[in-house]
Short mmCIF file of C-alpha atoms and ligand atoms in Angstrom, two decimals:
data_model
loop_
_atom_site.label_atom_id
_atom_site.label_comp_id
_atom_site.label_asym_id
_atom_site.label_seq_id
_atom_site.Cartn_x
_atom_site.Cartn_y
_atom_site.Cartn_z
CA MET D 32 94.88 -12.84 1.99
CA LEU D 33 94.33 -10.07 4.67
CA SER D 34 93.71 -7.32 3.13
CA ALA D 35 89.71 -8.18 2.20
CA PHE D 36 89.69 -7.94 6.28
CA ALA D 37 89.85 -3.85 6.08
CA VAL D 38 87.62 -3.07 9.23
CA SER D 39 85.17 -1.44 7.40
CA ALA D 40 84.57 -4.87 6.52
CA PHE D 41 82.99 -5.66 9.96
CA ALA D 42 80.67 -2.77 9.70
CA GLY D 43 78.07 -5.65 9.99
CA ASN D 44 78.99 -6.54 14.28
CA GLU D 45 78.79 -3.13 14.68
CA ALA D 46 75.07 -2.50 13.55
CA ASN D 47 74.32 -5.30 15.59
CA PRO D 48 76.69 -5.58 18.33
CA ASP D 49 74.62 -8.24 20.40
CA ALA D 50 75.30 -10.65 17.69
CA ILE D 51 79.05 -11.44 19.57
CA GLU D 52 78.58 -14.72 21.65
CA LEU D 53 81.35 -14.63 22.79
CA ALA D 54 82.70 -14.49 27.02
CA PRO D 55 84.76 -13.01 28.04
CA LEU D 56 84.93 -10.49 25.17
CA PRO D 57 89.09 -10.52 23.95
CA ALA D 58 90.63 -7.54 24.38
CA PRO D 59 88.82 -4.98 22.08
CA ALA D 60 92.12 -2.84 20.97
CA GLU D 61 92.85 -6.81 18.51
CA PHE D 62 89.42 -7.44 17.82
CA ARG D 63 87.45 -8.10 14.18
CA ILE D 64 84.39 -9.67 13.80
CA ASP D 65 82.33 -10.39 11.19
CA MET D 66 79.12 -12.84 10.84
CA ASP D 67 77.78 -11.71 8.00
CA ARG D 68 81.59 -13.09 5.85
CA PRO D 69 80.66 -16.59 7.14
CA VAL D 70 84.04 -19.50 7.67
CA ALA D 71 84.05 -23.50 7.24
CA PHE D 72 84.06 -24.42 10.35
CA ASP D 73 84.23 -28.15 9.31
CA ALA D 74 86.18 -31.90 7.95
CA SER D 75 87.20 -29.41 4.90
CA THR D 76 88.90 -26.97 6.65
CA THR D 77 92.55 -26.62 8.04
CA VAL D 78 93.65 -24.84 11.19
CA ALA D 79 96.53 -24.48 11.23
CA LEU D 80 98.35 -23.82 14.83
CA GLU D 81 101.73 -22.01 15.34
CA CYS D 82 102.90 -23.31 18.54
CA PRO D 83 106.42 -23.90 20.52
CA ASP D 84 104.60 -26.52 22.80
CA ASP D 85 104.21 -29.51 20.75
CA LYS D 86 101.39 -30.75 22.99
CA GLY D 87 99.10 -28.38 21.69
CA THR D 88 98.28 -29.95 18.38
CA GLU D 89 97.70 -32.79 19.78
CA TRP D 90 95.16 -31.06 22.53
CA LEU D 91 93.70 -29.48 20.01
CA ALA D 92 92.61 -32.28 17.74
CA VAL D 93 91.86 -34.41 20.64
CA HIS D 94 88.85 -31.89 21.84
CA PHE D 95 87.80 -31.20 17.85
CA ARG D 96 86.99 -34.96 17.87
CA GLU D 97 85.69 -34.54 21.52
CA TRP D 98 83.65 -31.36 19.68
CA TYR D 99 83.11 -32.55 16.92
CA GLY D 100 83.16 -35.90 15.68
CA ALA D 101 83.40 -36.61 12.11
CA GLN D 102 83.08 -33.15 11.65
CA SER D 103 86.38 -31.80 13.44
CA PRO D 104 88.55 -29.05 11.40
CA LYS D 105 91.97 -31.04 10.25
CA VAL D 106 94.65 -29.95 12.82
CA VAL D 107 97.95 -29.66 11.57
CA ALA D 108 101.14 -27.64 13.49
CA SER D 109 102.74 -24.70 11.30
CA ASN D 110 105.35 -22.24 11.18
CA LEU D 111 105.34 -19.11 13.84
CA SER D 112 106.96 -16.97 11.06
CA THR D 113 103.83 -17.35 9.08
CA PHE D 114 101.61 -16.18 11.02
CA GLN D 115 101.66 -12.27 9.89
CA PRO D 116 97.94 -10.90 9.97
CA LEU D 117 98.20 -10.07 13.81
CA LYS D 118 101.27 -9.43 16.70
CA LEU D 119 100.98 -11.90 19.48
CA SER D 120 101.31 -10.74 22.34
CA GLY D 121 104.80 -11.32 25.07
CA SER D 122 101.93 -13.22 27.69
CA PRO D 123 102.86 -17.12 28.13
CA GLU D 124 98.64 -16.90 27.64
CA ALA D 125 98.51 -15.17 24.77
CA TYR D 126 95.81 -15.97 21.79
CA ALA D 127 95.92 -14.73 18.08
CA ILE D 128 93.28 -16.32 15.98
CA ALA D 129 92.55 -15.23 12.29
CA ALA D 130 89.97 -16.82 10.64
CA ASP D 131 89.59 -16.54 6.43
CA ALA D 132 88.38 -18.14 3.18
CA SER D 133 91.55 -19.03 2.92
CA GLY D 134 91.79 -21.06 6.32
CA VAL D 135 91.52 -20.34 10.22
CA ARG D 136 95.18 -20.22 11.63
CA ILE D 137 95.77 -19.27 15.47
CA ALA D 138 99.30 -18.88 16.80
CA ALA D 139 100.23 -19.39 21.04
CA ARG D 140 103.04 -18.71 22.80
CA SER D 141 101.77 -22.39 25.14
CA LEU D 142 99.11 -24.66 25.26
CA ALA D 143 97.58 -22.14 27.60
CA GLY D 144 97.16 -20.05 24.54
CA VAL D 145 96.02 -23.04 22.54
CA ARG D 146 92.90 -24.25 25.22
CA TRP D 147 92.03 -20.29 25.18
CA ALA D 148 91.50 -19.60 21.27
CA ALA D 149 90.28 -22.82 21.77
CA TYR D 150 87.65 -21.95 23.75
CA THR D 151 86.85 -18.82 21.67
CA LEU D 152 86.30 -19.99 18.40
CA ARG D 153 84.03 -23.39 19.86
CA GLN D 154 81.75 -20.01 21.62
CA LEU D 155 81.88 -18.89 17.86
CA ALA D 156 81.11 -21.63 15.61
CA ILE D 157 77.55 -22.36 15.04
CA ALA D 158 76.05 -25.45 13.35
CA LYS D 159 76.11 -24.71 8.99
CA ARG D 160 72.19 -23.17 8.35
CA GLY D 161 70.22 -24.70 5.82
CA THR D 162 69.68 -29.02 7.13
CA PHE D 163 67.91 -31.08 9.22
CA LYS D 164 70.38 -31.85 11.60
CA THR D 165 74.34 -30.44 12.22
CA GLU D 166 76.32 -30.78 9.12
CA GLY D 167 79.24 -29.20 10.18
CA ARG D 168 79.60 -25.40 11.15
CA ILE D 169 80.80 -22.42 10.40
CA LEU D 170 82.76 -19.34 12.19
CA PRO D 171 82.15 -15.30 11.58
CA ALA D 172 85.39 -14.15 9.79
CA VAL D 173 87.75 -12.69 12.71
CA GLU D 174 90.84 -12.06 13.64
CA ILE D 175 91.74 -11.50 17.03
CA SER D 176 94.56 -11.07 19.81
CA ASP D 177 94.02 -11.72 23.18
CA VAL D 178 95.55 -11.79 26.15
CA PRO D 179 94.39 -11.61 30.07
CA LEU D 180 94.95 -9.12 32.66
CA LEU D 181 95.53 -11.38 35.11
CA GLY D 182 97.74 -14.96 35.29
CA PHE D 183 96.14 -15.52 37.87
CA ARG D 184 92.21 -15.86 37.33
CA ALA D 185 90.35 -17.99 39.84
CA VAL D 186 86.68 -19.36 41.13
CA HIS D 187 86.34 -20.24 45.53
CA LEU D 188 83.96 -22.44 45.19
CA CYS D 189 82.35 -24.24 48.21
CA TRP D 190 81.05 -27.97 48.03
CA PHE D 191 78.04 -28.31 50.57
CA PRO D 192 76.51 -31.60 51.11
CA GLU D 193 74.11 -30.37 49.81
CA LEU D 194 75.45 -30.02 45.85
CA ARG D 195 75.79 -32.77 43.64
CA PRO D 196 78.86 -33.22 42.89
CA GLN D 197 77.45 -32.85 38.61
CA GLN D 198 76.99 -28.71 39.86
CA MET D 199 80.05 -28.99 41.37
CA GLU D 200 81.56 -30.55 38.01
CA ARG D 201 79.70 -27.78 35.50
CA ALA D 202 81.02 -24.91 37.72
CA ILE D 203 84.65 -26.25 36.65
CA ARG D 204 83.69 -26.74 33.36
CA LEU D 205 82.35 -24.01 33.44
CA ALA D 206 84.31 -21.41 34.88
CA ALA D 207 87.57 -23.13 32.19
CA LEU D 208 85.81 -22.44 29.01
CA LEU D 209 85.27 -18.76 30.74
CA LYS D 210 89.00 -19.14 30.63
CA PHE D 211 89.33 -19.01 34.21
CA ASN D 212 92.48 -21.11 35.02
CA TYR D 213 91.97 -22.07 38.62
CA ALA D 214 89.09 -23.17 40.49
CA ILE D 215 90.02 -23.07 44.84
CA ILE D 216 87.43 -26.09 45.60
CA GLU D 217 86.66 -25.73 49.87
CA PRO D 218 84.74 -28.89 51.05
CA TRP D 219 81.40 -28.05 53.43
CA GLY D 220 82.29 -31.58 55.17
CA VAL D 221 81.51 -33.23 52.12
CA TYR D 222 86.03 -34.19 52.01
CA GLU D 223 86.21 -38.20 52.09
CA SER D 224 89.25 -38.62 54.38
CA GLU D 225 90.17 -42.23 54.56
CA LYS D 226 93.23 -41.27 57.60
CA HIS D 227 89.98 -38.87 59.47
CA PRO D 228 87.05 -40.41 58.54
CA TRP D 229 85.07 -38.61 61.64
CA TRP D 230 86.27 -35.16 59.60
CA HIS D 231 83.59 -35.46 57.27
CA TRP D 232 79.29 -35.47 57.17
CA PRO D 233 77.86 -39.22 56.35
CA ASN D 234 78.06 -40.40 52.63
CA PRO D 235 80.65 -37.75 51.43
CA THR D 236 79.62 -36.61 48.05
CA MET D 237 83.71 -35.17 47.85
CA THR D 238 85.49 -39.44 47.46
CA LYS D 239 88.82 -39.04 47.05
CA ALA D 240 87.78 -41.05 43.10
CA GLU D 241 86.13 -37.49 42.35
CA VAL D 242 88.70 -35.70 43.20
CA ARG D 243 90.96 -37.47 42.10
CA ARG D 244 88.70 -37.25 38.45
CA LEU D 245 87.62 -33.76 38.47
CA SER D 246 91.36 -32.52 39.65
CA ALA D 247 92.84 -34.63 36.04
CA LEU D 248 89.85 -32.64 34.38
CA GLY D 249 90.59 -29.41 35.51
CA ARG D 250 94.37 -30.15 33.92
CA ASP D 251 93.33 -31.25 30.76
CA LEU D 252 91.68 -28.50 30.12
CA GLY D 253 94.13 -25.79 31.56
CA ILE D 254 92.03 -24.85 35.44
CA THR D 255 93.89 -26.12 38.21
CA LEU D 256 91.64 -27.00 41.40
CA ILE D 257 93.14 -25.56 44.61
CA PRO D 258 92.21 -27.94 47.91
CA GLN D 259 90.93 -25.88 51.09
CA ILE D 260 91.35 -26.63 54.35
CA ASN D 261 89.68 -23.97 56.85
CA ALA D 262 91.65 -23.98 60.05
CA PHE D 263 91.42 -21.13 61.94
CA GLY D 264 87.91 -20.02 62.29
CA HIS D 265 85.78 -21.82 60.84
CA ALA D 266 86.23 -24.97 61.54
CA SER D 267 82.52 -26.65 62.18
CA SER D 268 82.65 -27.21 58.44
CA SER D 269 79.11 -25.14 57.70
CA ARG D 270 77.53 -22.35 57.63
CA SER D 271 77.29 -20.35 60.78
CA CYS D 272 73.75 -18.94 60.80
CA THR D 273 72.46 -22.79 60.99
CA MET D 274 74.42 -23.88 63.65
CA LYS D 275 75.95 -27.08 62.49
CA HIS D 276 79.42 -28.63 63.37
CA MET D 277 80.32 -31.45 60.85
CA VAL D 278 82.82 -32.72 63.68
CA LEU D 279 80.81 -32.17 66.79
CA ASP D 280 77.29 -32.62 66.67
CA ILE D 281 78.18 -36.83 65.36
CA ALA D 282 81.60 -37.04 66.63
CA PRO D 283 81.76 -35.49 70.26
CA GLU D 284 84.63 -36.57 71.39
CA TYR D 285 86.79 -35.06 69.04
CA GLU D 286 85.97 -32.08 71.20
CA PRO D 287 89.21 -31.40 72.49
CA LEU D 288 90.63 -30.54 69.10
CA PHE D 289 88.32 -27.08 69.16
CA GLU D 290 87.93 -24.04 70.72
CA PRO D 291 85.32 -24.17 73.20
CA GLY D 292 81.80 -24.45 71.40
CA GLY D 293 83.49 -25.44 68.18
CA TRP D 294 83.78 -22.72 65.29
CA ASN D 295 87.54 -22.24 66.00
CA TRP D 296 89.97 -24.87 65.92
CA CYS D 297 92.42 -25.09 69.28
CA LEU D 298 95.74 -24.23 68.78
CA THR D 299 98.06 -24.93 71.73
CA ASN D 300 96.74 -28.66 70.56
CA PRO D 301 99.34 -30.40 69.50
CA GLU D 302 97.29 -32.80 67.39
CA THR D 303 95.56 -29.87 65.86
CA GLN D 304 98.35 -29.38 64.40
CA ARG D 305 98.97 -33.16 63.46
CA VAL D 306 95.65 -33.55 62.53
CA LEU D 307 95.71 -30.92 60.05
CA ARG D 308 98.57 -31.82 59.06
CA GLU D 309 97.53 -35.02 57.83
CA LEU D 310 94.94 -33.67 56.26
CA ILE D 311 96.51 -32.02 53.89
CA ALA D 312 99.00 -33.75 53.38
CA GLU D 313 96.29 -36.47 51.85
CA MET D 314 93.97 -33.37 50.00
CA HIS D 315 96.74 -31.87 48.35
CA GLU D 316 97.48 -35.29 46.82
CA ASP D 317 94.68 -36.84 45.93
CA PHE D 318 94.25 -32.84 44.42
CA GLY D 319 97.30 -33.97 42.03
CA ASN D 320 99.97 -31.45 44.35
CA PRO D 321 99.44 -28.42 43.12
CA PRO D 322 101.26 -24.95 43.70
CA PHE D 323 98.34 -23.93 46.05
CA PHE D 324 97.03 -24.70 49.05
CA HIS D 325 94.56 -22.40 51.27
CA LEU D 326 94.15 -22.90 54.35
CA GLY D 327 90.70 -20.75 54.87
CA CYS D 328 91.86 -18.62 58.07
CA ASP D 329 88.96 -16.11 58.25
CA GLU D 330 86.51 -14.52 60.61
CA ALA D 331 87.91 -16.18 63.71
CA GLN D 332 86.69 -15.43 67.40
CA PRO D 333 88.67 -14.89 70.30
CA PRO D 334 89.80 -18.31 72.03
CA THR D 335 88.22 -19.65 75.48
CA CYS D 336 89.79 -22.64 76.61
CA PRO D 337 92.75 -22.33 79.55
CA GLU D 338 95.17 -22.70 77.27
CA CYS D 339 95.07 -20.77 73.84
CA ARG D 340 94.44 -18.03 76.32
CA LYS D 341 97.52 -18.12 78.05
CA ARG D 342 99.09 -16.18 75.02
CA PRO D 343 98.91 -13.60 73.08
CA TYR D 344 96.56 -14.79 70.90
CA GLY D 345 98.33 -13.70 67.92
CA GLU D 346 101.89 -15.16 68.53
CA LEU D 347 100.29 -18.32 68.39
CA VAL D 348 97.66 -17.39 65.20
CA CYS D 349 101.56 -16.41 63.53
CA GLU D 350 102.79 -20.09 64.92
CA HIS D 351 100.05 -21.57 63.72
CA ILE D 352 99.73 -20.22 60.12
CA ALA D 353 103.46 -20.21 60.44
CA GLY D 354 103.40 -24.34 61.07
CA LEU D 355 101.19 -25.06 58.56
CA ALA D 356 102.28 -22.95 55.42
CA ASP D 357 106.09 -24.06 56.53
CA PHE D 358 103.67 -27.70 55.74
CA VAL D 359 102.87 -26.69 52.63
CA LYS D 360 106.06 -24.81 51.50
CA SER D 361 107.27 -28.42 52.59
CA ARG D 362 105.26 -30.22 49.78
CA GLY D 363 106.00 -27.85 47.07
CA ALA D 364 103.38 -24.79 46.98
CA ARG D 365 102.14 -21.69 48.21
CA ALA D 366 99.87 -21.57 51.33
CA MET D 367 96.58 -18.94 50.47
CA ILE D 368 94.73 -17.52 53.42
CA TRP D 369 92.04 -14.92 53.69
CA HIS D 370 92.68 -11.74 55.19
CA ASP D 371 90.20 -10.18 57.49
CA MET D 372 92.46 -11.70 60.28
CA LEU D 373 94.97 -9.15 59.52
CA LEU D 374 93.08 -5.99 60.11
CA ASP D 375 92.27 -5.14 63.53
CA ARG D 376 88.69 -3.88 62.95
CA SER D 377 89.21 -0.47 64.53
CA ASP D 378 92.04 0.66 62.56
CA LYS D 379 89.87 3.65 61.02
CA ARG D 380 91.69 3.23 58.31
CA TRP D 381 89.57 0.34 57.08
CA LYS D 382 86.73 1.71 57.49
CA GLY D 383 83.62 1.02 55.05
CA PHE D 384 86.19 -2.07 53.97
CA VAL D 385 86.22 -6.29 55.46
CA LYS D 386 88.43 -6.63 58.47
CA CYS D 387 87.73 -8.95 61.32
CA GLY D 388 90.82 -9.31 63.51
CA SER D 389 92.07 -7.89 66.66
CA LYS D 390 94.83 -5.64 67.87
CA ALA D 391 96.39 -9.28 68.46
CA THR D 392 96.36 -11.14 64.59
CA ALA D 393 96.58 -7.46 62.91
CA THR D 394 99.88 -8.43 64.37
CA LEU D 395 100.24 -11.28 61.21
CA ALA D 396 100.64 -8.57 58.58
CA ASP D 397 104.42 -8.10 59.81
CA THR D 398 105.31 -11.65 61.26
CA LEU D 399 103.20 -14.09 58.70
CA SER D 400 106.27 -15.60 56.01
CA LYS D 401 105.99 -12.63 52.54
CA ASP D 402 105.35 -17.11 51.13
CA VAL D 403 101.79 -16.58 52.33
CA ILE D 404 99.51 -14.85 49.15
CA ILE D 405 96.45 -12.97 51.01
CA CYS D 406 93.02 -13.01 50.16
CA ASP D 407 91.72 -9.89 50.22
CA TRP D 408 87.85 -10.17 50.16
CA GLN D 409 86.10 -6.83 50.18
CA TYR D 410 82.23 -7.25 48.76
CA SER D 411 81.18 -3.33 49.49
CA TYR D 412 78.65 -3.69 52.68
CA GLY D 413 75.91 -2.00 52.76
CA ASP D 414 76.15 -1.64 48.42
CA MET D 415 76.76 -5.54 46.54
CA LYS D 416 76.09 -2.90 43.93
CA GLU D 417 79.09 -0.46 44.42
CA VAL D 418 81.65 0.66 42.52
CA CYS D 419 84.82 1.05 44.86
CA MET D 420 87.86 2.90 42.25
CA ASP D 421 90.61 2.62 45.20
CA TRP D 422 91.38 -0.44 48.19
CA PRO D 423 93.21 0.67 50.52
CA THR D 424 93.30 -2.96 52.07
CA MET D 425 95.35 -4.93 48.85
CA GLY D 426 97.87 -1.78 48.87
CA TYR D 427 97.96 -2.51 52.21
CA PHE D 428 98.75 -5.66 51.71
CA LYS D 429 101.64 -5.36 48.54
CA GLU D 430 103.18 -2.83 50.15
CA LYS D 431 104.02 -5.15 53.41
CA GLY D 432 106.04 -7.04 50.70
CA PHE D 433 102.25 -9.95 50.02
CA ALA D 434 101.48 -10.98 47.17
CA VAL D 435 97.87 -10.36 46.81
CA ALA D 436 94.46 -11.49 45.10
CA GLY D 437 91.73 -9.31 44.86
CA CYS D 438 88.35 -11.37 45.85
CA PRO D 439 85.30 -9.66 44.92
CA TRP D 440 81.32 -11.27 45.46
CA MET D 441 78.55 -10.10 44.60
CA ASN D 442 79.96 -6.72 44.38
CA TYR D 443 79.35 -7.16 39.57
CA ASN D 444 79.94 -3.22 39.71
CA ALA D 445 83.17 -3.17 42.11
CA MET D 446 85.06 -6.69 39.84
CA LYS D 447 86.30 -4.07 37.69
CA PRO D 448 87.70 -1.77 38.91
CA MET D 449 89.37 -4.00 41.26
CA ALA D 450 90.59 -6.43 38.71
CA ASP D 451 92.54 -3.25 37.46
CA TYR D 452 94.14 -2.04 40.86
CA ILE D 453 95.80 -5.40 41.27
CA ALA D 454 96.25 -4.96 37.92
CA LYS D 455 97.64 -1.41 38.28
CA ILE D 456 99.51 -2.21 41.62
CA GLY D 457 101.67 -5.23 40.46
CA GLY D 458 98.98 -7.97 42.96
CA PHE D 459 98.61 -11.79 42.76
CA GLY D 460 95.47 -12.22 41.45
CA PHE D 461 92.02 -12.51 41.45
CA ILE D 462 89.55 -14.64 43.05
CA GLU D 463 85.74 -14.33 42.29
CA THR D 464 84.13 -15.27 45.66
CA THR D 465 80.65 -17.76 44.64
CA TRP D 466 79.38 -19.16 48.39
CA HIS D 467 75.76 -20.72 48.36
CA HIS D 468 75.24 -18.57 45.34
CA LEU D 469 76.03 -20.93 42.48
CA ARG D 470 72.67 -20.87 41.24
CA GLY D 471 70.08 -19.16 39.00
CA GLY D 472 70.49 -15.58 37.99
CA ASP D 473 73.22 -14.91 40.79
CA TRP D 474 75.47 -17.94 39.20
CA VAL D 475 76.08 -16.53 35.90
CA LYS D 476 76.12 -12.58 36.94
CA MET D 477 79.06 -13.79 39.03
CA TYR D 478 80.62 -16.06 36.09
CA LYS D 479 79.79 -13.42 33.59
CA TYR D 480 81.46 -9.85 35.45
CA ALA D 481 84.62 -11.91 37.36
CA SER D 482 85.94 -13.72 34.24
CA ALA D 483 86.04 -10.17 32.36
CA ALA D 484 87.18 -8.89 35.08
CA ALA D 485 89.93 -10.30 35.02
CA TRP D 486 90.40 -11.04 31.91
CA GLY D 487 90.36 -7.23 31.54
CA THR D 488 87.86 -6.85 28.75
CA PRO D 489 83.90 -5.80 29.57
CA VAL D 490 81.31 -7.46 29.89
CA PRO D 491 79.29 -8.74 26.98
CA PRO D 492 76.33 -6.57 26.38
CA GLY D 493 73.20 -8.28 27.48
CA THR D 494 70.92 -9.90 24.83
CA PRO D 495 66.80 -8.43 25.27
CA GLN D 496 65.07 -12.08 25.92
CA TYR D 497 67.29 -14.53 26.51
CA ASP D 498 71.37 -13.57 27.49
CA THR D 499 72.85 -15.82 24.62
CA PRO D 500 76.63 -15.96 25.51
CA PHE D 501 75.84 -16.98 28.25
CA GLY D 502 73.64 -19.85 27.53
CA ASN D 503 75.65 -20.79 24.55
CA VAL D 504 78.55 -21.54 27.42
CA MET D 505 76.42 -23.13 29.56
CA ARG D 506 75.51 -25.69 27.21
CA LEU D 507 78.90 -26.48 25.70
CA VAL D 508 79.41 -28.00 29.29
CA GLY D 509 76.27 -30.17 29.65
CA TYR D 510 77.57 -31.05 26.18
CA ASP D 511 80.96 -32.37 27.07
CA MET D 512 78.90 -33.54 30.53
CA LYS D 513 76.98 -35.72 28.46
CA THR D 514 74.67 -34.73 30.27
CA THR D 515 70.95 -36.05 29.62
CA ASP D 516 69.52 -35.17 33.33
CA TYR D 517 67.13 -32.35 32.86
CA LEU D 518 68.45 -30.86 36.38
CA ASP D 519 71.52 -30.15 35.00
CA THR D 520 70.81 -27.85 32.39
CA GLY D 521 69.98 -23.70 32.96
CA HIS D 522 71.32 -22.26 35.99
CA LEU D 523 68.19 -23.84 37.96
CA ASN D 524 68.38 -26.45 38.78
CA TYR D 525 64.07 -26.51 38.36
CA GLN D 526 61.95 -23.94 36.22
CA VAL D 527 58.81 -24.08 38.83
CA PRO D 528 60.28 -25.33 42.52
CA PRO D 529 58.83 -29.17 43.52
CA GLY D 530 55.63 -28.58 45.46
CA TRP D 531 54.23 -26.11 43.76
CA TRP D 532 51.52 -27.28 41.74
CA VAL D 533 50.07 -29.48 44.71
CA ASP D 534 50.65 -26.13 47.40
CA ASN D 535 49.98 -23.22 45.27
CA ASN D 536 46.29 -24.25 43.13
ZN1 ZN G 815 92.35 -23.79 72.75
#
């Protein structure tokens, strides 16, 4: 049947490239698609899955039932040797799909590859035409052999007090469908610690039950949730521009744990180490003991308390972070930290790049354990759309022997060059930070550009009036959450701000 798939058969797609409703796009070398030759994808279809992991067949069947109900295709395990049409890359996340009149075939090297194949099919499948209600689905004829550029592809999500848990779940589910495989979750004063109930604002939304539920959900969807605690600066768990402090504003008795003013933890206080270790252990356990733990450590200030000023701060910071990193290691995980305190801001080599450290804290780049993963956030300050081809700070950490991840924000055009640079130097991965912009057009662009960059493919072409690829995948998240709340559709809570008619007419 393969001969029916001559490349010329896909001319329909070339004439209308907007019709590729899939993000991230697969590796372009092995991607052919033709919606003018639709293939049945319903209860009459058998999907043959070839995967050495037996769990793949079960996972696919369960999720097809969840997505398609009585109209689900059947899933049967098949033998890899019978899968001829496309080469399957050796990467553990690789997958290949062939769909034609003879049926649908998937090959994958692991359960991860099965998931990515399933998400690709799910985005491409549309309702069969010509009926009032959905009566099964159709796929374009496709041949895909796909593999990600980078093995670690993360989004960094901030759980603010203002964020509803549904928004966090949507962000996690959407990231998974776009083939991110990690999500770093940073609580901003919302984690409900049992051990230290003073360490959150009143009525925290990130309850232990919710953390456990979302972590289990992530494991099923193929996106591992990684917890974060800001173990150095940002101890207020609030944006600096608001002058809020999660602890000191309402529980002043904990003042000794922080430097005067509250921005840094007081690193010479042994109680600080105890508290942070207890919080790390509790959170790590709630997240299901994932293989990484993010310790924050960005944008700290020089110390002002008499005890912390007695010793060179670089030494003290190194001891503090190394102690916590060892503790994380003793729990079977690797610590991650932001990079900026490890670069001396007066060092001319880093001109134009983010660096917040002093000569003292920059010594950490030589003294810190090489087990720690350096998350180098570079936002192309001055121009968020700037293209930067070379990333000297990332190269520096790699040369020092660290695993380094490139972390963009809304510098969209820099994302692909950054991911390509990380791949070129054999870096660790890519982390898309989102901060307080997880809504509206910023959310769409951050996810679209970052998922494409980390996967190693171009950004899907924009459709003229309505972003169909993104709208489709966002809607799938809504189906999975059985959303009926107006607030949880689209990428903004409201089309028109509440009160608009009253205030403006
Ligand atoms: Zn101190």
